[in-house]
XYZ file of C-alpha atoms in Angstrom:
784
model
C 63.003 133.975 84.408
C 65.375 131.490 86.289
C 62.936 129.982 88.902
C 65.663 129.646 91.451
C 67.573 132.713 91.269
C 64.664 135.008 90.310
C 67.023 136.769 87.656
C 65.083 137.941 84.516
C 66.878 136.841 81.650
C 66.150 137.982 77.965
C 64.825 135.274 75.556
C 67.007 133.774 73.297
C 67.000 135.075 69.611
C 66.430 132.809 66.866
C 70.392 133.139 65.770
C 71.328 132.088 69.213
C 69.092 128.992 69.077
C 70.314 128.122 65.674
C 73.747 128.459 66.827
C 73.159 126.016 69.853
C 71.495 123.541 67.377
C 74.217 123.828 65.015
C 76.864 123.391 67.763
C 75.038 120.294 69.122
C 74.838 118.510 65.584
C 78.534 119.241 65.120
C 79.481 117.469 68.114
C 77.036 114.415 67.239
C 78.674 114.670 63.661
C 82.138 114.324 65.291
C 80.919 111.264 67.569
C 79.283 109.628 64.516
C 82.610 109.364 62.508
C 83.823 106.681 64.945
C 80.638 104.598 65.257
C 78.726 105.207 61.715
C 81.871 105.591 59.354
C 84.492 103.024 60.550
C 83.383 100.330 57.947
C 82.995 102.570 55.176
C 86.078 104.699 55.514
C 88.457 101.653 55.542
C 87.246 100.262 52.138
C 90.129 101.967 50.006
C 92.210 99.071 51.689
C 90.791 96.445 49.266
C 88.590 98.163 46.503
C 91.093 98.392 43.725
C 92.809 94.918 44.284
C 89.212 93.341 44.655
C 88.099 94.941 41.313
C 91.156 93.961 39.129
C 92.644 90.722 40.537
C 91.173 87.636 38.952
C 88.728 89.857 36.682
C 90.861 92.315 34.732
C 94.322 90.592 34.567
C 94.634 91.703 30.888
C 93.481 95.270 31.671
C 96.017 96.700 33.923
C 96.548 100.029 32.005
C 95.869 103.618 32.334
C 92.262 103.813 30.644
C 90.901 100.952 32.620
C 92.139 102.423 36.039
C 90.667 105.936 35.215
C 87.210 104.009 34.303
C 87.437 102.200 37.565
C 87.919 105.377 39.640
C 84.995 106.913 37.583
C 82.832 104.156 38.693
C 83.981 104.540 42.334
C 83.316 108.089 42.208
C 79.683 107.716 40.783
C 78.817 104.982 42.927
C 79.823 106.961 46.185
C 77.770 109.867 44.687
C 74.620 108.004 43.608
C 74.197 105.409 46.537
C 75.549 107.001 49.888
C 75.115 110.627 49.040
C 71.953 110.598 46.916
C 70.135 107.713 48.216
C 71.054 107.695 51.701
C 71.872 111.195 52.869
C 69.307 113.093 50.845
C 66.312 110.349 50.875
C 66.549 107.372 53.210
C 67.651 109.284 56.256
C 64.366 111.090 56.255
C 62.443 107.888 56.701
C 63.406 107.388 60.310
C 60.880 105.739 62.751
C 60.869 108.226 65.791
C 64.657 108.754 65.268
C 65.205 104.965 64.814
C 66.612 103.778 61.367
C 67.296 100.592 59.656
C 65.246 97.753 57.969
C 63.209 97.024 60.997
C 62.206 100.846 61.329
C 60.983 100.825 57.849
C 58.915 97.563 58.512
C 57.802 99.150 61.543
C 56.542 102.241 59.640
C 54.811 100.311 57.197
C 53.017 97.945 59.628
C 51.632 101.095 61.449
C 50.345 102.572 58.217
C 48.845 99.202 56.858
C 47.800 96.151 58.346
C 50.899 94.318 57.336
C 52.132 93.138 60.740
C 51.985 89.371 61.411
C 52.430 89.869 65.405
C 49.386 87.972 66.774
C 48.184 89.951 69.722
C 47.970 93.463 68.361
C 45.037 95.898 69.567
C 43.408 98.944 68.654
C 44.714 100.484 71.843
C 48.169 100.102 70.450
C 47.251 102.774 67.891
C 46.852 105.483 70.409
C 50.596 105.430 71.466
C 52.181 108.662 70.996
C 55.195 107.081 68.976
C 52.612 105.159 66.920
C 51.406 108.179 64.636
C 53.366 109.329 61.561
C 52.584 111.462 58.601
C 49.024 112.504 57.398
C 45.837 110.120 57.183
C 45.045 111.263 53.818
C 45.841 108.689 50.896
C 45.248 108.673 47.307
C 42.818 106.387 45.754
C 45.440 104.252 44.050
C 47.543 103.833 47.024
C 44.427 102.860 49.091
C 43.531 100.325 46.600
C 47.310 98.871 46.787
C 47.097 98.782 50.463
C 43.734 96.941 50.591
C 45.114 94.327 48.211
C 48.234 93.696 50.175
C 46.157 93.605 53.479
C 43.715 91.080 52.002
C 46.421 88.733 50.987
C 48.100 87.075 53.854
C 50.702 85.425 51.517
C 51.887 88.739 50.503
C 52.145 90.147 54.254
C 54.315 86.837 54.844
C 56.457 87.536 51.742
C 57.133 91.205 53.165
C 58.250 89.735 56.391
C 60.408 87.203 54.872
C 62.077 89.841 52.653
C 62.839 92.080 55.820
C 64.149 88.795 57.824
C 66.221 87.689 54.731
C 67.818 91.539 54.707
C 68.473 91.108 58.579
C 69.920 87.688 57.945
C 72.134 89.342 55.263
C 73.363 91.913 57.832
C 74.110 89.244 60.221
C 76.347 87.690 57.433
C 77.959 91.099 56.961
C 78.825 91.046 60.918
C 80.608 87.765 60.201
C 82.541 89.024 57.039
C 83.391 92.469 57.993
C 85.853 91.764 60.670
C 88.081 89.124 58.841
C 87.872 91.262 55.535
C 89.009 94.620 57.492
C 91.652 93.037 59.639
C 93.199 90.819 57.001
C 93.307 93.844 54.478
C 94.922 96.127 57.288
C 97.698 93.470 58.256
C 98.256 92.783 54.651
C 100.270 96.047 54.695
C 103.161 93.815 56.335
C 103.624 92.126 52.944
C 104.989 95.077 51.353
C 107.649 95.508 53.952
C 111.392 94.484 53.609
C 110.979 91.967 56.237
C 107.444 90.670 55.343
C 105.641 88.096 57.102
C 104.822 84.853 55.588
C 101.168 83.942 54.983
C 100.950 81.843 58.198
C 102.414 84.653 60.322
C 99.940 86.965 58.965
C 97.161 84.786 59.423
C 98.111 84.191 63.023
C 98.366 87.910 63.707
C 94.806 88.583 62.200
C 93.430 85.717 64.191
C 94.874 87.080 67.467
C 93.295 90.427 66.660
C 89.720 89.077 65.990
C 89.908 86.993 69.147
C 90.859 89.844 70.962
C 87.946 92.067 69.450
C 85.433 89.573 70.503
C 86.765 88.911 73.885
C 86.613 92.609 74.740
C 82.828 93.066 73.542
C 81.460 92.303 76.972
C 82.868 95.471 78.125
C 80.570 97.416 75.573
C 81.489 100.056 73.284
C 80.938 102.831 75.980
C 84.188 102.215 77.492
C 86.311 102.752 74.403
C 84.014 104.871 72.415
C 85.988 108.106 73.336
C 89.024 106.574 71.232
C 86.571 105.791 68.056
C 86.140 109.193 66.661
C 89.804 110.255 67.037
C 91.009 107.171 65.380
C 88.693 107.581 62.365
C 89.295 111.350 62.109
C 93.276 110.843 61.911
C 92.529 107.796 59.598
C 90.377 110.114 57.170
C 93.134 113.024 57.389
C 95.634 110.438 56.676
C 94.140 108.992 53.451
C 93.021 112.431 52.342
C 96.695 113.737 52.530
C 98.099 110.375 50.941
C 95.547 110.820 48.209
C 96.135 114.245 47.584
C 100.027 113.754 47.477
C 99.593 111.024 44.951
C 97.319 113.015 42.620
C 99.971 115.749 42.521
C 103.133 113.515 42.255
C 101.798 110.757 39.992
C 99.096 111.818 37.704
C 96.920 115.284 37.973
C 95.025 114.208 34.940
C 93.098 111.722 37.116
C 90.745 114.785 37.875
C 89.423 114.196 34.355
C 88.069 110.725 35.263
C 85.171 112.262 37.207
C 83.357 112.501 33.778
C 81.062 109.537 33.201
C 82.495 109.506 29.754
C 85.291 107.276 31.353
C 82.685 104.528 32.299
C 81.568 104.174 28.845
C 85.113 103.824 27.823
C 85.627 101.325 30.522
C 82.858 99.030 29.642
C 83.628 99.166 25.756
C 87.193 98.081 26.565
C 86.835 95.464 29.257
C 83.602 94.059 28.165
C 82.102 91.121 30.257
C 85.176 91.231 32.572
C 84.234 95.195 33.284
C 80.900 93.969 34.220
C 82.323 91.237 36.647
C 84.734 93.752 38.132
C 81.701 95.403 39.461
C 81.719 92.967 42.263
C 84.909 94.488 43.707
C 84.014 98.055 42.770
C 80.614 98.014 45.194
C 82.980 97.269 48.141
C 83.553 101.153 47.926
C 80.178 101.375 49.457
C 80.210 98.568 52.032
C 79.292 100.113 55.421
C 76.790 102.608 53.795
C 73.949 101.108 55.713
C 75.176 101.861 58.781
C 74.259 105.570 58.024
C 70.736 104.571 58.344
C 70.874 101.924 60.912
C 72.603 103.766 63.549
C 70.698 107.043 63.060
C 69.148 106.540 66.577
C 72.314 107.494 68.352
C 72.723 110.737 66.463
C 70.631 112.808 64.265
C 70.050 112.693 60.564
C 71.481 116.162 60.212
C 74.588 115.266 62.121
C 75.236 112.054 59.952
C 74.593 114.089 56.787
C 77.375 116.694 57.949
C 79.699 114.149 58.722
C 79.391 112.654 55.470
C 79.127 115.199 52.997
C 81.777 117.673 54.366
C 84.367 115.018 55.809
C 84.012 111.315 54.610
C 82.798 112.097 51.118
C 85.561 114.226 50.135
C 88.453 112.140 51.955
C 87.431 109.011 50.360
C 86.907 110.529 46.766
C 90.549 112.189 47.159
C 91.857 108.928 48.395
C 90.536 106.849 45.544
C 91.747 109.355 43.115
C 95.138 109.255 44.520
C 95.371 105.433 44.327
C 94.052 105.694 40.870
C 96.703 108.297 39.936
C 99.445 106.108 41.543
C 98.155 102.827 39.667
C 98.118 104.474 36.286
C 101.785 104.881 36.500
C 102.462 101.589 38.530
C 99.772 99.256 37.213
C 101.824 96.164 38.575
C 101.364 97.563 42.266
C 97.573 96.753 41.980
C 97.663 93.690 44.586
C 98.793 95.975 47.480
C 97.691 99.289 45.925
C 96.998 101.079 49.059
C 100.092 100.467 50.972
C 102.225 100.609 47.984
C 100.965 104.198 47.312
C 102.046 105.478 50.864
C 105.122 107.396 50.827
C 107.972 105.469 52.736
C 108.515 107.991 55.528
C 104.781 107.814 56.639
C 104.211 104.073 55.940
C 104.475 102.895 59.578
C 101.979 105.554 61.144
C 99.631 105.120 58.264
C 99.830 101.315 58.843
C 99.191 101.371 62.860
C 96.076 103.872 62.283
C 94.780 101.506 59.435
C 94.951 98.559 61.817
C 93.124 100.403 64.458
C 90.737 101.793 62.096
C 89.783 98.184 60.805
C 89.111 97.322 64.556
C 86.739 100.368 64.798
C 84.761 99.359 61.607
C 84.539 95.798 62.732
C 83.197 97.045 66.359
C 80.424 99.000 64.587
C 78.992 96.079 62.624
C 79.256 93.716 65.471
C 77.159 96.053 67.541
C 74.623 96.357 64.882
C 74.571 92.588 64.575
C 73.421 92.367 68.301
C 70.767 94.909 67.874
C 69.281 93.150 64.735
C 69.114 90.056 66.754
C 67.217 91.665 69.614
C 64.884 93.249 66.965
C 64.377 89.823 65.538
C 63.273 88.571 68.832
C 60.793 91.542 69.229
C 59.034 90.266 66.180
C 58.795 86.750 67.482
C 61.208 85.321 64.816
C 64.241 84.478 66.982
C 64.637 82.228 69.960
C 65.233 84.052 73.523
C 68.873 85.155 74.327
C 70.707 87.023 77.097
C 70.855 90.649 76.336
C 73.140 92.790 78.334
C 72.947 96.661 78.382
C 76.532 97.718 78.394
C 75.650 101.447 78.813
C 73.295 103.418 81.163
C 73.787 106.633 79.242
C 73.696 105.595 75.534
C 70.528 103.704 74.753
C 70.677 100.535 72.607
C 74.342 99.451 73.379
C 73.664 95.973 74.025
C 76.003 92.709 74.129
C 74.515 89.193 73.548
C 77.088 86.622 74.810
C 75.832 83.632 72.631
C 75.768 85.491 69.614
C 79.152 86.950 70.265
C 80.869 83.656 70.388
C 79.151 82.420 67.617
C 80.221 85.248 65.524
C 83.789 84.942 66.856
C 83.856 81.125 65.573
C 82.364 81.922 62.290
C 84.735 84.850 61.564
C 87.812 82.632 62.641
C 86.671 80.177 60.257
C 86.068 82.462 57.525
C 89.721 83.834 58.056
C 91.405 80.460 58.284
C 89.260 79.015 55.453
C 89.686 81.408 52.731
C 92.918 83.418 53.813
C 92.286 85.795 50.868
C 90.630 89.097 51.016
C 89.468 88.625 47.287
C 87.487 85.626 48.083
C 86.182 87.398 51.299
C 85.155 90.484 49.341
C 83.186 88.531 46.866
C 80.914 87.162 49.754
C 81.109 90.733 51.628
C 79.903 92.603 48.609
C 77.017 90.265 47.964
C 75.834 90.672 51.583
C 76.109 94.358 51.607
C 74.400 94.938 48.194
C 71.575 92.639 49.074
C 70.780 94.740 52.156
C 70.812 97.860 50.237
C 68.693 96.229 47.578
C 66.029 95.494 50.204
C 66.165 98.949 51.552
C 65.267 100.315 48.295
C 62.401 98.239 48.069
C 61.098 98.940 51.374
C 61.717 102.702 50.742
C 59.564 102.567 47.849
C 56.602 101.196 49.784
C 57.407 103.792 52.534
C 57.023 106.512 49.772
C 53.584 105.261 48.841
C 51.872 104.380 52.389
C 53.899 106.576 54.639
C 54.771 109.595 53.019
C 51.617 108.999 50.972
C 53.145 110.187 47.489
C 52.250 108.892 44.117
C 52.822 105.282 43.002
C 54.660 107.202 39.940
C 57.046 108.912 42.101
C 57.878 105.604 44.063
C 58.116 103.758 40.900
C 60.512 106.182 39.702
C 62.827 105.887 42.923
C 62.381 102.135 42.742
C 63.449 101.997 38.950
C 66.546 104.197 38.987
C 68.278 102.647 42.395
C 67.287 99.173 41.503
C 68.709 99.305 38.079
C 72.104 100.528 39.606
C 71.916 98.106 42.670
C 70.635 95.338 40.381
C 73.634 95.809 38.122
C 76.059 95.572 41.036
C 74.074 92.587 42.513
C 74.154 90.552 39.305
C 77.910 91.000 39.263
C 78.266 89.861 42.692
C 76.113 86.888 42.123
C 78.581 85.647 39.288
C 81.232 85.232 42.187
C 79.194 82.871 44.305
C 81.266 79.763 43.439
C 84.337 82.171 44.557
C 83.348 82.826 48.001
C 79.764 84.360 47.281
C 78.159 81.414 48.689
C 79.143 82.057 52.340
C 76.402 84.959 52.964
C 73.804 82.839 51.021
C 74.592 79.779 53.316
C 74.608 81.706 56.601
C 71.273 83.563 55.703
C 69.754 80.168 55.012
C 70.741 78.833 58.311
C 69.440 81.902 60.252
C 66.436 82.123 58.216
C 65.606 78.313 59.063
C 66.095 79.210 62.721
C 63.753 82.107 62.511
C 61.333 80.198 60.605
C 61.193 77.240 62.923
C 60.746 79.605 65.897
C 58.266 81.870 64.394
C 56.120 78.811 63.175
C 56.413 76.796 66.541
C 55.533 80.246 68.765
C 52.677 81.037 66.340
C 51.101 77.581 66.620
C 51.418 77.709 70.516
C 49.668 81.146 70.380
C 47.036 79.989 68.209
C 46.379 76.970 70.550
C 45.746 79.321 73.466
C 43.587 81.609 71.369
C 41.403 78.736 70.490
C 41.153 77.148 73.868
C 40.443 80.233 76.115
C 38.665 79.613 79.110
C 34.882 80.446 78.936
C 33.910 83.584 80.917
C 30.621 81.944 81.931
C 32.632 79.100 83.270
C 34.491 81.418 85.539
C 31.355 83.427 86.876
C 29.831 80.102 87.405
C 32.665 79.352 90.089
C 31.763 82.394 91.916
C 34.423 84.882 93.592
C 36.270 82.271 95.435
C 36.613 80.224 91.961
C 35.833 77.098 93.748
C 38.880 77.121 95.937
C 40.424 78.516 98.732
C 41.777 82.096 98.250
C 44.959 83.036 100.135
C 46.643 86.380 100.731
C 49.009 87.207 97.964
C 49.089 88.445 94.422
C 49.488 85.977 91.600
C 50.766 87.329 88.529
C 49.801 84.763 85.502
C 51.741 85.136 82.472
C 50.221 84.712 79.038
C 50.821 85.476 75.518
C 47.049 86.323 75.038
C 46.011 90.015 75.247
C 42.327 89.047 75.511
C 40.530 86.196 77.414
C 41.804 83.767 79.817
C 44.301 81.356 78.855
C 43.756 77.434 78.826
C 46.629 76.821 81.380
C 44.682 78.857 83.952
C 41.797 76.081 84.207
C 44.742 73.720 84.508
C 45.672 75.839 87.569
C 42.384 75.836 89.016
C 41.749 72.219 88.716
C 45.194 71.065 90.065
C 45.969 73.432 92.801
C 44.039 73.416 96.026
C 44.431 77.140 96.682
C 44.924 80.316 94.825
C 45.967 83.708 95.472
C 43.579 86.497 96.633
C 44.462 88.874 93.695
C 44.904 87.541 90.620
C 46.663 89.627 87.469
C 46.882 88.187 84.162
C 49.943 89.712 82.705
C 50.700 89.841 78.797
C 54.125 91.268 77.850
C 54.095 92.121 74.221
C 56.136 93.715 71.467
C 54.448 96.780 69.434
C 55.500 97.910 66.106
C 57.387 101.105 67.613
C 60.798 101.390 68.565
C 60.281 102.891 72.198
C 56.921 102.897 74.400
C 57.042 105.752 77.027
C 56.820 104.559 80.542
C 53.485 106.532 80.881
C 51.881 104.557 78.187
C 53.463 101.166 79.158
C 50.629 99.627 81.202
C 47.122 98.886 79.918
C 45.003 97.821 82.841
C 41.362 96.271 82.924
C 39.331 93.727 84.808
C 38.677 90.191 83.672
C 35.639 89.502 86.068
C 33.476 91.724 88.311
C 34.978 93.504 91.113
C 34.489 90.825 93.986
C 36.538 88.353 91.805
C 39.777 90.475 92.259
C 40.955 89.641 88.974
C 42.763 91.974 86.435
C 44.576 92.088 83.223
C 47.629 93.875 82.645
C 49.201 94.184 79.127
C 52.820 95.446 79.161
C 53.881 96.999 75.937
C 57.414 97.351 74.862
C 58.897 98.642 71.584
C 61.394 96.716 69.622
C 64.311 98.565 71.152
C 63.160 98.933 74.751
C 64.582 97.518 77.863
C 62.440 95.506 79.820
C 61.829 96.494 83.623
C 63.566 94.853 86.482
C 61.344 92.761 89.105
C 61.189 95.035 91.738
C 60.337 98.218 89.550
C 57.730 96.065 87.764
C 56.128 94.908 90.707
C 55.491 98.529 92.351
C 54.556 99.896 89.052
C 52.086 97.192 88.458
C 50.462 97.718 92.162
C 50.420 101.594 91.408
C 48.803 101.076 87.963
C 46.064 98.715 89.260
C 45.248 101.104 92.129
C 44.881 103.912 89.618
C 42.696 101.969 87.438
C 40.384 100.798 90.423
C 40.116 104.854 91.290
C 39.683 105.607 87.831
C 36.840 103.147 87.322
C 35.263 104.500 90.592
C 34.936 108.098 88.889
C 33.852 106.698 85.573
C 32.045 103.567 86.395
C 31.288 100.982 83.223
C 29.064 98.000 83.799
C 30.454 94.706 83.330
C 28.680 92.934 80.523
C 30.362 90.274 78.353
C 33.689 88.902 77.276
C 33.604 91.048 74.160
C 33.761 94.134 76.089
C 37.125 93.242 77.681
C 39.340 95.149 75.138
C 37.060 98.166 75.524
C 37.294 98.344 79.183
C 41.279 98.348 79.154
C 42.616 101.724 80.348
C 46.165 103.213 79.713
C 47.362 104.258 83.237
C 49.549 107.561 82.877
C 51.732 107.652 85.901
C 52.808 111.111 85.707
C 49.814 113.239 84.634
C 46.977 111.949 87.074
C 45.769 114.745 89.383
C 43.917 113.580 92.487
C 43.629 113.931 96.144
C 45.889 112.164 98.574
C 45.550 108.410 98.453
C 48.635 106.583 99.369
C 51.256 106.621 102.330
C 54.418 105.328 100.608
C 57.095 103.939 103.163
C 60.340 103.048 101.937
C 62.293 100.296 103.819
C 65.516 98.593 104.260
C 65.419 95.026 105.489
C 63.459 95.527 108.854
C 64.287 99.365 109.644
C 62.333 102.095 108.122
C 64.287 104.453 106.072
C 61.581 107.201 104.980
C 57.784 107.766 105.002
C 56.363 110.099 102.591
C 52.838 111.353 102.687
C 51.820 111.635 98.961
C 49.213 112.672 96.925
C 48.486 110.110 94.074
C 50.086 111.750 91.597
C 53.291 112.277 93.633
C 53.353 108.698 94.654
C 53.102 107.788 90.826
C 55.953 110.262 90.093
C 58.312 109.213 92.636
C 57.802 105.531 92.746
C 60.705 104.669 90.529
C 62.943 107.404 91.561
C 63.303 105.663 95.151
C 64.872 102.732 93.591
C 67.314 104.863 91.714
C 69.069 106.497 94.527
C 71.122 103.385 95.857
C 72.759 100.325 94.309
C 70.312 97.600 94.611
C 73.467 95.269 95.097
C 74.603 97.095 98.081
C 71.180 97.726 99.793
C 67.912 95.781 99.562
C 65.279 98.351 99.491
C 61.329 97.752 99.788
C 58.354 99.923 99.052
C 55.301 99.625 101.358
C 51.801 100.979 100.423
C 49.259 102.258 102.855
C 45.818 104.017 102.437
C 45.679 107.331 103.706
C 42.689 108.445 105.552
C 39.640 109.838 103.179
C 36.113 109.859 104.528
C 34.784 110.601 101.159
C 36.024 107.283 99.477
C 33.674 104.698 98.319
C 33.585 101.946 100.837
C 33.755 99.360 98.008
C 36.813 101.070 96.488
C 38.495 101.357 99.608
C 37.840 97.656 100.402
C 39.475 96.756 97.082
C 42.468 98.873 97.368
C 42.891 97.520 100.949
C 42.695 93.951 99.600
C 45.375 94.973 97.033
C 47.524 96.328 99.267
C 47.479 93.472 101.810
C 47.896 91.055 99.072
C 51.105 93.127 98.038
C 52.380 92.774 101.805
C 51.584 88.970 101.575
C 54.090 88.524 98.728
C 53.904 88.365 94.843
C 54.102 85.118 93.158
C 55.041 84.517 89.163
C 53.019 81.713 87.737
C 54.291 80.480 84.237
C 53.012 77.500 82.132
C 56.036 75.316 81.618
C 54.728 74.109 78.274
C 55.650 71.221 76.023
C 54.702 71.612 72.579
C 54.201 68.632 70.381
C 52.777 68.074 67.078
C 49.579 65.922 66.587
C 49.766 62.253 65.532
C 47.898 63.153 62.236
C 50.472 65.831 61.403
C 52.902 65.533 58.353
C 56.287 64.350 58.737
C 57.712 67.831 57.948
C 55.441 69.500 60.615
C 56.400 66.706 63.321
C 60.072 67.401 62.373
C 59.745 71.133 62.569
C 57.822 71.048 65.926
C 59.086 67.898 67.848
C 62.611 68.262 66.934
C 63.602 71.634 65.460
C 61.545 73.915 68.031
C 61.839 71.813 70.842
C 65.715 71.779 70.255
C 65.477 75.681 70.174
C 63.318 75.707 73.272
C 65.781 73.696 75.340
C 68.738 75.514 74.265
C 67.624 79.169 74.487
C 66.810 81.392 77.639
C 63.998 80.346 79.577
C 60.891 82.699 79.618
C 61.317 83.396 83.465
C 64.901 84.450 82.823
C 63.726 86.728 79.681
C 60.985 88.385 81.645
C 63.344 89.121 84.700
C 61.293 86.994 87.024
C 62.960 86.374 90.541
C 63.530 82.617 90.750
C 62.448 82.466 94.340
C 58.935 83.622 93.453
C 58.581 81.508 90.393
C 55.649 78.826 90.154
C 55.661 76.642 87.035
C 53.064 74.376 86.200
C 53.675 71.711 83.324
C 51.280 71.497 80.420
C 51.517 69.692 76.886
C 50.386 71.724 73.541
C 49.252 69.519 70.687
C 49.323 71.745 67.847
């Protein structure tokens, strides 16, 4: 029944529900064409030229071309279709994909994570659980062995980060490869451009591409899918025309027999040419990495019924054309286009190249953010470009670095064959790492037998390993680029992770003794003034050493103190209802609390005003919850057990708050609310208006409740009065120095490398969205 109209409606049949679900997936499949498949769909521009030029100069004949097509067909069938569509897409992490999603799954099913401040309470998150708890004896033994050896867990993280660095290298190489290949069509026209003019045009397009990134893909996303669809229809039509017009016998080359003949005739040169053949699957990783924006079913539909047949027919058509025109290999794609449709196809090819570049650039931003969530990348500015599409971000610093590197590659190489050598190595390395991680997922997450995982690993590693070995032979001819870029990014990640972990260990081993705090008494030996002090620390338990620095150096401190720990957990998202963990640090008279704020590796951090009010609500709920179920304060070891997840939507209680909303001095609204209603509506009052137009403020008051415990009422009153007095954000302005007894390498890493990164990255106050006017920083030196 419809609740508002009162009209009784018949329940939907299963056929109706299946039709609604199918139509939704068809719409998502249409949208995925513009985001996921831009890079993969433009590979026909350069595959044949990259495979033959400089590798098979003496084998430009029909048998070699048939064999090359057979290789392309089976590569497209085994890697994107079989491995990704049928297997890898089922290994999503709550709808998210990519290398970090696989690593996140592994960390939740085995103690592989190296994040320092993880807690047992994190395992109770709704997005944490996956699969069945039962495991075979063999997999359990392997799991215990890997958990026991920290070096193996560190090696696993290094492999994941290396894959991330290679994907960043892919983000540097894709734009010049795509744009240079697309504009190379101007070389086959009658009034062909010179190499210098072609290079200038490519650079202009690349600068324009990166200059438009700050708008985000949201504003131009509606153009992406039509461009790729028109492109796919174009290459399908051209390919079909070439098959019929030039050599219909090319259909026979689908047989693997032609692959055997290819290697017999071409020998070592045929194996080396695999470094060019593998470019036909570049962009495949985006199918898994971008699954969070769509669904696995929609991505499967788009590839199996649209992208795959279009690509196969296009490669078949090019091979049919080249079998009769082998001298046309350098510009095989554009030479194979019939003259009447050349210019329309050229224009759509250029647009498709830009779309493909856009997708990998956006993916690079996402990878950088995920690396930061793991504590392996310096803080950078993250701008969310869309309120509707979760995860679309823009990172200014990374954008301009990518642009500079992209222009350097374009101007330095000026040749798609050399760039293709680097491009193929980067893409195949990422696929190789995905295969390795998938084998671990099969064992520890899907809880299948090690034998099944070994079969998967051996089958796909034998294929990808063969391609990778061919790609490594081209390291001197451009293949060194992704290796150098990955090495640079790995050094940055290592230095940042090493320095951050050393700083955390210093805090962990120099925590303030709880007995010392209790000995000071509720006043802490200083004057307690009205207000709330939010003391930020990376510690999830205990009191950081910097707090004793505050107490001994400041003449007064706030009446209410909250130790805030903002941390990442190995899940993509944490629901708002589970974000806050609240507990006490000392007995009730001290008015000292702990708040742990948990974010997933793809979450957006709260704004300052929202965070303050959510925090006050959560602490108030904890106080009331504790009054209903009191627990005696015992020792420092009980702190974790006394943390409570404050669910802001499912708590039912009697009327507790009066929440009034104000604009400047004038009161806008006053709402008598129950505790649950107050929690449900607190955030919504900020969403009605643009905060840049009006500054709005929420006031809290206790509603009359004679049955409330006087001690609880006093504590709530103190909390509300402290909120009215103001909130101060207290951070330690830390300087990390290596001890004098440290080795030269450690002093170089900490005193020069880590210090340089800290000085040139975003400050913690900016990264945490802390209002500058409310910030208090106290300097402290860490000798690690």
